[in-house]
Amino acid sequence: MKVCIVGASGKLGRYMVQQALDRGDEVVGVCREKSVGKLAAFEGRMTIVPGATNDPAVIKPAVAGCDGVLTVLVPWGVQQYATGTAQAVLDHARPGARLVFSCGWHISRDGQDVYPWRLKAVVAVFGWLARLTRFADLDDQVEACRRVFESDTRWTVVRGSNLEEGESQGLPVWSRHVGDPILASNLTRRVDFARFMVEALTDDALIQEAPAIVGCRTPSALAHSGAPAA
């Protein structure tokens, strides 16, 4: 596949770049100009398009001819950065392309998610502080995902739990709603979050789904599967 990774220079983005290259995909990466250096390890193996990911003039040539687009929705600042990024991808990806977006568990597609009080408290406090300091706006990510959900494209929105570094444990498991027992451990390796994103490109069962994921070796996932702990 020819794959565009929007937000390629971040931790999640770099994992996705590596995994897409390992699959033999042709990779185009979009990142802010000041972050291009973070992709130095992939020099000569991918095409880099520098620029703001919410700029349609940057996204349009980057996604041209791509079979899939992996987009990290980051709500930087208070200028609707995530919303602009999502809209640019929706507007300019070729018809029929697989569009896979990343966000957090706080996004709900149908309002049926049940959140633990700790998660609600963290989101409320972080959201308030982030807006106060003009660092980020979580409502921006909510709006970005709303636009994706309402589109008629071949989208998937992957909702990540808390993340940790470490070696891969395998493809995460998922459920449609936060609050389902399988997700109770609320922890995923970042490298495996990236793996789920990349694998979603060729998993038609995830088209127009918003899977909430958790690590496949976490206690809640193992309890659901019946597999023994390592």
mmCIF file of N, CA and C in Angstrom, residues 6 22 27 29 32 45 56 60 64 69 79 100 102 118-119 155 160 169 176 181 188 192 195 200 210 217:
data_model
loop_
_atom_site.group_PDB
_atom_site.id
_atom_site.type_symbol
_atom_site.label_atom_id
_atom_site.label_comp_id
_atom_site.label_asym_id
_atom_site.label_seq_id
_atom_site.Cartn_x
_atom_site.Cartn_y
_atom_site.Cartn_z
ATOM 1 N N VAL A 6 0.008 11.084 9.014
ATOM 2 C CA VAL A 6 -0.117 12.498 9.386
ATOM 3 C C VAL A 6 0.194 12.610 10.875
ATOM 4 N N ASP A 22 8.073 -1.908 7.563
ATOM 5 C CA ASP A 22 8.324 -3.340 7.750
ATOM 6 C C ASP A 22 7.362 -4.188 6.924
ATOM 7 N N VAL A 27 5.715 4.859 2.187
ATOM 8 C CA VAL A 27 5.274 5.741 3.257
ATOM 9 C C VAL A 27 5.564 7.207 2.939
ATOM 10 N N GLY A 29 5.194 10.794 5.053
ATOM 11 C CA GLY A 29 4.963 11.302 6.398
ATOM 12 C C GLY A 29 4.792 12.809 6.409
ATOM 13 N N ARG A 32 5.312 18.774 11.366
ATOM 14 C CA ARG A 32 5.720 20.168 11.396
ATOM 15 C C ARG A 32 7.192 20.294 11.003
ATOM 16 N N ARG A 45 14.075 6.248 3.124
ATOM 17 C CA ARG A 45 13.115 5.140 3.108
ATOM 18 C C ARG A 45 11.674 5.624 3.032
ATOM 19 N N PRO A 56 -4.633 22.502 4.597
ATOM 20 C CA PRO A 56 -5.046 21.723 3.424
ATOM 21 C C PRO A 56 -4.011 21.733 2.305
ATOM 22 N N LYS A 60 -3.135 18.011 1.064
ATOM 23 C CA LYS A 60 -3.603 17.598 -0.276
ATOM 24 C C LYS A 60 -2.528 16.865 -1.076
ATOM 25 N N ALA A 64 -2.236 12.488 -1.807
ATOM 26 C CA ALA A 64 -2.559 12.186 -3.206
ATOM 27 C C ALA A 64 -2.098 10.776 -3.571
ATOM 28 N N VAL A 69 -4.610 6.456 4.973
ATOM 29 C CA VAL A 69 -4.069 7.603 5.706
ATOM 30 C C VAL A 69 -4.224 7.326 7.194
ATOM 31 N N GLN A 79 -6.709 26.626 18.497
ATOM 32 C CA GLN A 79 -7.092 27.058 17.154
ATOM 33 C C GLN A 79 -7.685 25.917 16.333
ATOM 34 N N VAL A 100 -7.660 6.074 9.018
ATOM 35 C CA VAL A 100 -7.587 5.600 10.401
ATOM 36 C C VAL A 100 -7.074 6.745 11.277
ATOM 37 N N SER A 102 -6.418 8.403 15.313
ATOM 38 C CA SER A 102 -6.162 8.042 16.710
ATOM 39 C C SER A 102 -6.701 9.120 17.638
ATOM 40 N N ARG A 118 -11.968 8.122 37.940
ATOM 41 C CA ARG A 118 -10.595 8.623 37.827
ATOM 42 C C ARG A 118 -10.326 9.197 36.444
ATOM 43 N N LEU A 119 -10.802 8.492 35.422
ATOM 44 C CA LEU A 119 -10.604 8.980 34.060
ATOM 45 C C LEU A 119 -11.362 10.282 33.842
ATOM 46 N N TRP A 155 -13.702 5.114 7.289
ATOM 47 C CA TRP A 155 -12.922 5.543 8.448
ATOM 48 C C TRP A 155 -12.915 4.509 9.572
ATOM 49 N N GLY A 160 -7.457 5.076 22.233
ATOM 50 C CA GLY A 160 -6.419 4.465 23.035
ATOM 51 C C GLY A 160 -6.613 4.646 24.527
ATOM 52 N N GLN A 169 3.609 -6.518 22.910
ATOM 53 C CA GLN A 169 2.939 -7.667 23.509
ATOM 54 C C GLN A 169 1.977 -8.335 22.528
ATOM 55 N N ARG A 176 -16.425 -2.027 21.765
ATOM 56 C CA ARG A 176 -17.098 -0.835 21.257
ATOM 57 C C ARG A 176 -17.304 0.232 22.332
ATOM 58 N N PRO A 181 -15.899 -4.957 30.424
ATOM 59 C CA PRO A 181 -14.908 -5.591 31.312
ATOM 60 C C PRO A 181 -13.548 -5.845 30.678
ATOM 61 N N THR A 188 -2.068 0.095 27.417
ATOM 62 C CA THR A 188 -1.630 -0.458 26.139
ATOM 63 C C THR A 188 -0.203 0.001 25.885
ATOM 64 N N ASP A 192 2.132 -1.096 20.408
ATOM 65 C CA ASP A 192 0.995 -1.917 20.000
ATOM 66 C C ASP A 192 -0.194 -1.072 19.555
ATOM 67 N N ARG A 195 0.606 -0.538 16.129
ATOM 68 C CA ARG A 195 0.342 -1.758 15.357
ATOM 69 C C ARG A 195 -1.135 -1.885 15.023
ATOM 70 N N ALA A 200 -5.313 -1.861 11.052
ATOM 71 C CA ALA A 200 -6.676 -1.443 10.706
ATOM 72 C C ALA A 200 -6.813 -1.068 9.237
ATOM 73 N N ALA A 210 -15.381 2.556 16.017
ATOM 74 C CA ALA A 210 -14.536 3.350 16.904
ATOM 75 C C ALA A 210 -14.056 2.457 18.043
ATOM 76 N N ARG A 217 -2.143 -8.488 26.697
ATOM 77 C CA ARG A 217 -1.584 -9.229 27.822
ATOM 78 C C ARG A 217 -1.926 -8.588 29.164
#
